[in-house]
Structures are given as structure tokens and as C-alpha cells.
Amino acid sequence: MSYVIPDDLMGALSRARSVTVLTGAGVSAESGIPTFRDALTGLWSRYRAEDLATPQAFERDPQMVARWYDERRTMCMRCEPNAGHRALAQLQDHMRGLGRELVLVTQNVDRLHQRAGSEDVIELHGSIMTWRCTHCDHEQQELGEPFDSHPPRCGKCDGIRRPGVVWFGESLPDDALQSAHSASVHCDVFLSIGTSSQVYPAAGLMDTAAAQGARLLEVNVDRTAASDRCDWVLCGRSAQILPILLKRLMATGH
Ligand code: BV8
Ligand code: ZN
């Protein structure tokens, strides 16, 4: 199915000195990673994400929460970046080659943007591959098999380790939030891709961009809470639309 990209959107992108992209779980859906809202299937279906992704849930039942994150971690590792991730990495490369900027901000914790080649990715909600000791803060990337016990213990002090993600009710990493805010303040075009725009402060970045005059594009299979605030809404799969957008932009030479 050929996709019609509005000419004024192409014009705005080809003139943009700086583009900021915010991605959500929808970008990884076509890699086989259930979106955040759909992540609770099977034995997890009786829980709400907000009830598992909190410090209180981990406090209450560290074994169950650690198992859920370990299952998601090993699933993410089995998945591959899709054409949408790759198109964003190529778009960043293309813009940098022209002395322009594309800053990629993600809410996702799966590291697929980095595996697709995107650089300097701003991870607002941390990474499911990083696990941190709750006692001595020792942090380690976990890229191997499932843990043999849950929650995993710290190799240094035997403390309980947690996933290095930002839970509901926890503040985002200062540096990530500052960089994402600055990228939203300075961009000419802001792309919101594959996110339901329900989780703050991430969902507020679009408004920060709009407040300084940036044009807004949303790419999503459904309309969202943010659709009415956008200049353009492309309704469809990011793995299909982003490569078309990239191809059109490369063809203009800008
Ligand atoms: C904070 C990591 C300051 C974990 C995540 C009460 C107390 C405390 C805070 C709050 C409160 N009430 C509200 C808040 C604020 C809260 C919040 O926003 N809550 C929401 C539910 C209203 N935010 C916070 O708590 C944040 N911290 O505010 O700190 C503070 C501190 C103390 C006290 C007060 C304030 C922390 C938020 C971070 C939470 N952690 N992830 C984990 O992954 O397990 S958020 C989680 O949701 C994921 O990271 C996910 O990325 C993110 C957003 O969801 P989406 O990415 O949008 O995914 P979703 O499934 O929703 O949507 C997918 C979209 O894709 C859909 O629109 C779908 O149509 C589309 N799609 C599907 N397929 C495709 C597609 N699009 C294109 N192509 C496709 N193929
Ligand atoms: Zn420790």
C-alpha cells in the first residue's frame, strides 16, 4: 500500500535544522514486543501495568516483579529491530551528514533503537537490560539467559537487584529529562511515534516543542490523546510509514 505523505510535511522536514523524535512502545510492536498496555498477557493478564511497574509492587513481591521484568528482558533480546527503528537510524545519519540534527528520545526500555544504529539515544525510562543493586547501587548490563533465581542478587554485597527502569511514581533521570527538554525546545519539527501520549513527563515534550513553534507529526495506528494537537497525523504502522518518509526525504536531497 503506497502512502501519501503531505507535501507541506515534506517541506517542513526538508527545511528543518533540528528534528526531535519521541518514540513509545508502538515502534517496537512490529519487532514482536507487546506494547506496554498489551504487555500483560497470559499469566500476567490479571495485572495492570501500573500495578506491576511501581516501587510498591517490587517492595510487596520482588520475586514476581523481577520475574516479569526478566521475562520481558529475555524476550527483548530475542527480538530484532524493525524497519521503523532502522529508518530512524538512517534518518539521523542522513541529517547529520547535512550538518543538521535528529535527537531520538525514547520511552522504550528495549534498546532496539541502539541495536538499529541510532546514536545518543535519550532513554527517558531507563533500560530493561540494566539491573541495579538496591543496597549498594552496583549496576550491570544483563544480556544473558534468564536469571536462575528472582530477584537476582548482587555479586558484590548479595543485595536484591532491580531492573534499571523508571517505575510509576519515580522521577526520570535528570540528565535524560534535561536533554529531552532541550531537544524539544530547539527543534523545528517534533515527531511522536508509536506512543499513546498518556505517560508524563514524556507526553508533555510535544507541548514544549509546540510552545516554541515546532510543527508536530504523529505516527500511530490509532488516534491518541495528542492527535488533535498535531499538525499532521499519519495513521498506520511505524515500520511501514517511517521507511516511506525516509525515502521521500532522501529523494529531495535534503
Ligand atoms: C514522574 C518503564 C515525578 C517501566 C514506564 C501518581 C503518582 C506519581 C506519578 C503520577 C501519578 N499519577 C500520574 C503520575 C505521573 C505518571 C504518569 O504519567 N502516569 C500515567 C499512567 C497517567 N508518571 C510517572 O510516574 C513518571 N514519573 O512523574 O515522576 C513524580 C515522582 C513522584 C511523585 C509524583 C511525580 C514515571 C513514568 C515512567 C513509568 N515507566 N516504563 C516498564 O517499561 O515496565 S512507562 C511505560 O509507558 C513504558 O515505558 C511505555 O513506553 C510508556 C508509555 O506507553 P507507550 O510507550 O505510549 O505505550 P502504550 O502501550 O501506552 O501505547 C503504544 C502506542 O503505540 C499506542 O498508541 C498504539 O496505538 C501504538 N501502536 C501500536 N502498534 C503500533 C503503534 N503505532 C505505530 N505503529 C505500530 N505498529
Ligand atoms: Zn550490592
Coordinates of C-alpha atoms and ligand atoms in Angstrom, one line a residue:
M1 CA 0.0 0.0 0.0
S2 CA 1.6 3.3 -1.1
Y3 CA 1.3 6.0 1.5
V4 CA 0.6 9.7 0.7
I5 CA 3.0 11.9 2.7
P6 CA 1.6 15.5 2.7
D7 CA 3.8 17.9 0.7
D8 CA 3.8 20.5 3.5
L9 CA 5.1 17.9 5.9
M10 CA 7.9 17.0 3.5
G11 CA 8.6 20.7 3.1
A12 CA 8.9 21.2 6.9
L13 CA 11.2 18.2 7.3
S14 CA 13.4 19.1 4.4
R15 CA 13.9 22.7 5.8
A16 CA 14.3 21.5 9.5
R17 CA 17.7 22.2 11.0
S18 CA 16.7 20.1 14.0
V19 CA 14.2 17.3 14.4
T20 CA 13.3 15.7 17.7
V21 CA 11.6 12.2 17.8
L22 CA 9.8 10.7 20.7
T23 CA 9.1 7.0 20.5
G24 CA 6.9 4.7 22.5
A25 CA 6.1 1.0 22.7
G26 CA 4.3 1.1 19.3
V27 CA 7.6 1.4 17.5
S28 CA 8.7 -2.0 18.9
A29 CA 5.4 -3.7 18.3
E30 CA 6.5 -4.9 14.9
S31 CA 9.6 -6.4 16.4
G32 CA 7.2 -8.7 18.4
I33 CA 7.4 -6.8 21.7
P34 CA 3.9 -6.2 23.0
T35 CA 3.1 -2.6 23.7
F36 CA 3.1 -1.5 27.3
R37 CA -0.6 -1.6 27.5
D38 CA -0.6 -5.1 25.9
A39 CA 2.3 -6.4 27.8
L40 CA 0.1 -8.2 30.3
T41 CA -0.9 -11.4 28.6
G42 CA -1.1 -14.9 29.8
L43 CA -0.3 -15.3 33.5
W44 CA 0.2 -11.6 33.8
S45 CA -3.2 -10.8 32.3
R46 CA -4.7 -10.3 35.8
Y47 CA -2.5 -7.4 36.5
R48 CA -2.5 -3.8 35.2
A49 CA 0.9 -2.4 34.1
E50 CA 0.6 0.4 36.6
D51 CA 0.3 -2.2 39.3
L52 CA 3.5 -4.0 38.4
A53 CA 5.7 -1.2 37.2
T54 CA 5.9 0.5 40.6
P55 CA 8.4 0.5 43.6
Q56 CA 5.5 -0.6 45.8
A57 CA 4.8 -3.7 43.7
F58 CA 8.5 -4.6 43.9
E59 CA 8.5 -3.9 47.7
R60 CA 5.4 -6.1 48.0
D61 CA 6.6 -9.0 45.8
P62 CA 10.1 -8.6 44.5
Q63 CA 10.1 -12.2 43.1
M64 CA 7.0 -11.7 40.9
V65 CA 8.0 -8.3 39.6
A66 CA 11.6 -9.5 39.0
R67 CA 10.2 -12.5 37.1
W68 CA 8.0 -10.2 34.9
Y69 CA 11.0 -8.0 34.0
D70 CA 13.3 -10.9 33.4
E71 CA 10.8 -12.5 31.0
R72 CA 10.4 -9.2 29.2
R73 CA 14.2 -8.7 29.1
T74 CA 14.9 -12.1 27.6
M75 CA 12.1 -11.5 25.1
C76 CA 13.5 -8.1 24.1
M77 CA 16.9 -9.8 23.5
R78 CA 15.3 -12.4 21.2
C79 CA 13.6 -9.7 19.1
E80 CA 15.3 -7.7 16.3
P81 CA 14.9 -4.0 15.4
N82 CA 12.3 -3.5 12.6
A83 CA 12.2 -1.3 9.5
G84 CA 10.9 1.6 11.6
H85 CA 13.9 1.5 14.0
R86 CA 16.3 1.3 11.0
A87 CA 14.6 4.2 9.2
L88 CA 15.0 6.4 12.3
A89 CA 18.7 5.5 12.5
Q90 CA 19.2 6.2 8.8
L91 CA 17.3 9.5 9.1
Q92 CA 19.6 10.6 11.9
D93 CA 22.6 9.6 9.8
H94 CA 21.3 11.5 6.8
M95 CA 20.6 14.7 8.7
R96 CA 23.9 14.6 10.5
G97 CA 25.6 14.2 7.0
L98 CA 23.9 17.5 6.0
G99 CA 25.1 19.2 9.2
R100 CA 21.6 19.0 10.7
E101 CA 20.4 17.3 13.9
L102 CA 18.0 14.5 14.8
V103 CA 17.6 13.8 18.5
L104 CA 15.9 10.5 19.4
V105 CA 14.1 10.4 22.7
T106 CA 12.5 7.0 23.7
Q107 CA 10.2 5.8 26.4
N108 CA 11.1 2.3 25.5
V109 CA 13.4 0.2 27.6
D110 CA 14.2 -2.5 25.0
R111 CA 17.4 -0.9 23.5
L112 CA 16.2 -1.7 19.9
H113 CA 16.9 1.8 18.7
Q114 CA 20.6 1.4 19.7
R115 CA 20.7 -2.0 18.1
A116 CA 19.3 -0.5 14.8
G117 CA 22.2 2.1 14.8
S118 CA 20.6 5.2 16.4
E119 CA 23.2 7.2 18.3
D120 CA 23.0 9.3 21.5
V121 CA 19.5 7.8 22.3
I122 CA 17.9 9.5 25.3
E123 CA 16.2 6.8 27.4
L124 CA 13.6 8.5 29.5
H125 CA 12.5 5.4 31.3
G126 CA 15.8 3.5 31.6
S127 CA 16.7 0.1 30.2
I128 CA 15.4 -3.4 31.0
M129 CA 18.9 -4.7 30.3
T130 CA 20.4 -2.8 33.2
W131 CA 19.9 -4.3 36.7
R132 CA 20.9 -2.3 39.8
C133 CA 21.6 -3.5 43.4
T134 CA 19.0 -1.9 45.8
H135 CA 21.7 -1.9 48.5
C136 CA 25.0 -0.8 47.0
D137 CA 23.8 0.6 43.7
H138 CA 26.2 -1.6 41.7
E139 CA 24.8 -1.7 38.1
Q140 CA 25.3 -4.4 35.5
Q141 CA 24.1 -4.9 31.9
E142 CA 22.3 -8.3 31.7
L143 CA 22.4 -9.7 28.2
G144 CA 22.3 -13.4 29.0
E145 CA 19.9 -16.2 29.9
P146 CA 17.1 -15.8 32.4
F147 CA 18.2 -15.3 36.0
D148 CA 18.3 -18.6 37.9
S149 CA 16.5 -17.0 40.9
H150 CA 14.2 -14.0 41.3
P151 CA 15.0 -11.3 42.3
P152 CA 18.7 -11.7 41.3
R153 CA 21.3 -11.0 44.0
C154 CA 24.2 -8.6 43.8
G155 CA 27.6 -10.1 43.1
K156 CA 29.2 -7.6 45.4
C157 CA 27.1 -7.4 48.5
D158 CA 24.4 -10.1 47.9
G159 CA 21.7 -7.3 48.0
I160 CA 18.5 -7.6 46.0
R161 CA 18.8 -6.3 42.4
R162 CA 16.0 -4.5 40.5
P163 CA 15.5 -3.6 36.8
G164 CA 17.1 -0.3 35.8
V165 CA 13.8 1.2 34.6
V166 CA 11.9 4.2 35.8
W167 CA 8.7 3.0 37.6
F168 CA 5.5 4.9 38.0
G169 CA 6.0 7.4 40.9
E170 CA 9.7 7.5 40.3
S171 CA 11.5 10.6 38.9
L172 CA 13.1 10.3 35.5
P173 CA 16.9 10.5 35.3
D174 CA 17.7 14.3 35.5
D175 CA 20.2 14.2 32.6
A176 CA 17.8 12.4 30.3
L177 CA 14.9 14.7 31.1
Q178 CA 17.1 17.8 30.7
S179 CA 18.4 16.6 27.3
A180 CA 14.9 15.7 26.1
H181 CA 13.5 19.0 27.2
S182 CA 16.3 20.9 25.5
A183 CA 15.8 18.9 22.3
S184 CA 12.1 19.8 22.4
V185 CA 12.9 23.5 23.0
H186 CA 15.2 23.6 20.0
C187 CA 13.6 21.5 17.3
D188 CA 11.8 22.7 14.2
V189 CA 9.7 19.5 13.8
F190 CA 8.7 17.1 16.6
L191 CA 7.7 13.5 15.7
S192 CA 5.6 11.5 18.2
I193 CA 5.8 7.9 17.0
G194 CA 4.0 4.8 18.5
T195 CA 3.0 6.3 21.8
S196 CA -0.4 6.7 23.4
S197 CA 0.8 10.0 24.9
Q198 CA -0.6 9.1 28.3
V199 CA 2.6 8.9 30.4
Y200 CA 4.1 12.1 31.8
P201 CA 6.5 13.9 31.7
A202 CA 7.3 12.2 28.3
A203 CA 3.9 13.1 26.9
G204 CA 4.5 16.8 27.8
L205 CA 7.5 17.1 25.5
M206 CA 5.3 17.6 22.5
D207 CA 3.7 20.7 24.1
T208 CA 7.2 22.1 25.0
A209 CA 8.1 21.8 21.3
A210 CA 4.8 23.3 20.1
A211 CA 5.1 26.2 22.6
Q212 CA 8.3 27.4 20.8
G213 CA 6.7 27.0 17.3
A214 CA 7.8 23.5 16.3
R215 CA 5.4 21.6 13.9
L216 CA 4.1 18.3 15.2
L217 CA 3.8 15.0 13.4
E218 CA 2.2 11.9 15.0
V219 CA 2.6 8.4 13.5
N220 CA 0.3 5.8 15.2
V221 CA -2.1 3.0 14.2
D222 CA -4.8 4.8 16.3
R223 CA -5.7 8.3 17.2
T224 CA -4.3 9.3 20.7
A225 CA -4.8 11.9 23.4
A226 CA -2.3 14.1 21.4
S227 CA -3.7 13.7 17.9
D228 CA -5.7 16.9 18.0
R229 CA -2.6 18.9 18.9
C230 CA -0.7 17.7 15.9
D231 CA -0.2 19.5 12.5
W232 CA -0.1 16.1 10.8
V233 CA -1.3 12.6 11.9
L234 CA -0.2 9.7 9.8
C235 CA -2.4 6.7 10.8
G236 CA -0.5 3.5 10.1
R237 CA 2.3 1.2 11.2
S238 CA 5.6 2.9 12.0
A239 CA 7.6 0.1 10.3
Q240 CA 5.7 0.9 7.1
I241 CA 5.4 4.7 7.3
L242 CA 8.9 5.6 8.5
P243 CA 10.8 4.0 5.6
I244 CA 8.5 5.8 3.2
L245 CA 9.2 9.1 5.0
L246 CA 12.9 8.5 4.8
K247 CA 12.8 7.5 1.1
R248 CA 10.9 10.7 0.2
L249 CA 13.3 12.9 2.2
M250 CA 16.4 11.3 0.7
A251 CA 14.9 11.7 -2.7
T252 CA 14.6 15.5 -2.1
G253 CA 18.3 15.6 -1.2
H254 CA 17.5 17.5 2.0
Ligands
BV8_1 C1 7.1 11.0 37.5 C2 9.3 1.8 32.4 C3 7.7 12.6 39.1 C4 8.8 0.6 33.2 C5 7.4 3.3 32.2 C6 0.7 9.5 40.8 C7 2.0 9.3 41.4 C8 3.2 9.6 40.8 C9 3.2 9.9 39.5 C10 1.9 10.0 38.8 C11 0.7 9.8 39.4 N1 -0.3 10.0 38.5 C12 0.3 10.3 37.4 C13 1.6 10.4 37.5 C14 2.5 10.6 36.5 C15 2.9 9.3 36.0 C16 2.0 9.0 34.8 O1 2.2 9.7 33.7 N2 1.0 8.1 34.9 C17 0.1 7.9 33.8 C18 -0.4 6.4 33.8 C19 -1.1 8.9 33.9 N3 4.3 9.4 35.6 C20 5.2 8.9 36.4 O2 5.1 8.3 37.5 C21 6.7 9.2 35.9 N4 7.4 9.8 37.0 O3 6.1 11.6 37.1 O4 8.0 11.4 38.4 C22 6.9 12.2 40.3 C23 7.6 11.4 41.2 C24 6.9 11.1 42.4 C25 5.6 11.5 42.6 C26 4.9 12.3 41.6 C27 5.6 12.6 40.5 C28 7.4 7.9 35.5 C29 6.7 7.4 34.3 C30 7.5 6.2 33.8 C31 6.8 4.9 34.0 N5 7.6 3.8 33.4 N6 8.2 2.4 31.7 C32 8.4 -0.5 32.2 O5 8.6 -0.5 31.0 O6 7.9 -1.5 32.8 S1 6.2 4.0 31.3 C33 5.6 2.9 30.2 O7 4.6 3.6 29.5 C34 6.6 2.4 29.1 O8 7.8 3.0 29.2 C35 5.9 3.0 27.8 O9 6.8 3.3 26.9 C36 5.3 4.1 28.4 C37 4.3 4.9 27.6 O10 3.5 4.0 27.0 P1 3.6 3.9 25.4 O11 5.0 3.8 25.0 O12 2.8 5.0 24.8 O13 2.9 2.5 25.1 P2 1.4 2.2 25.1 O14 1.2 0.8 25.1 O15 0.7 3.1 26.1 O16 1.0 2.8 23.6 C38 1.5 2.2 22.5 C39 1.0 3.1 21.3 O17 1.6 2.5 20.1 C40 -0.5 3.1 21.2 O18 -0.9 4.4 21.0 C41 -0.7 2.2 19.9 O19 -1.8 2.7 19.2 C42 0.6 2.5 19.1 N7 1.0 1.4 18.2 C43 0.8 0.1 18.4 N8 1.4 -0.6 17.3 C44 1.9 0.4 16.5 C45 1.6 1.6 17.1 N9 2.0 2.8 16.5 C46 2.7 2.7 15.3 N10 3.0 1.5 14.7 C47 2.6 0.3 15.3 N11 2.9 -0.8 14.7
ZN2 ZN 25.1 -4.7 46.0

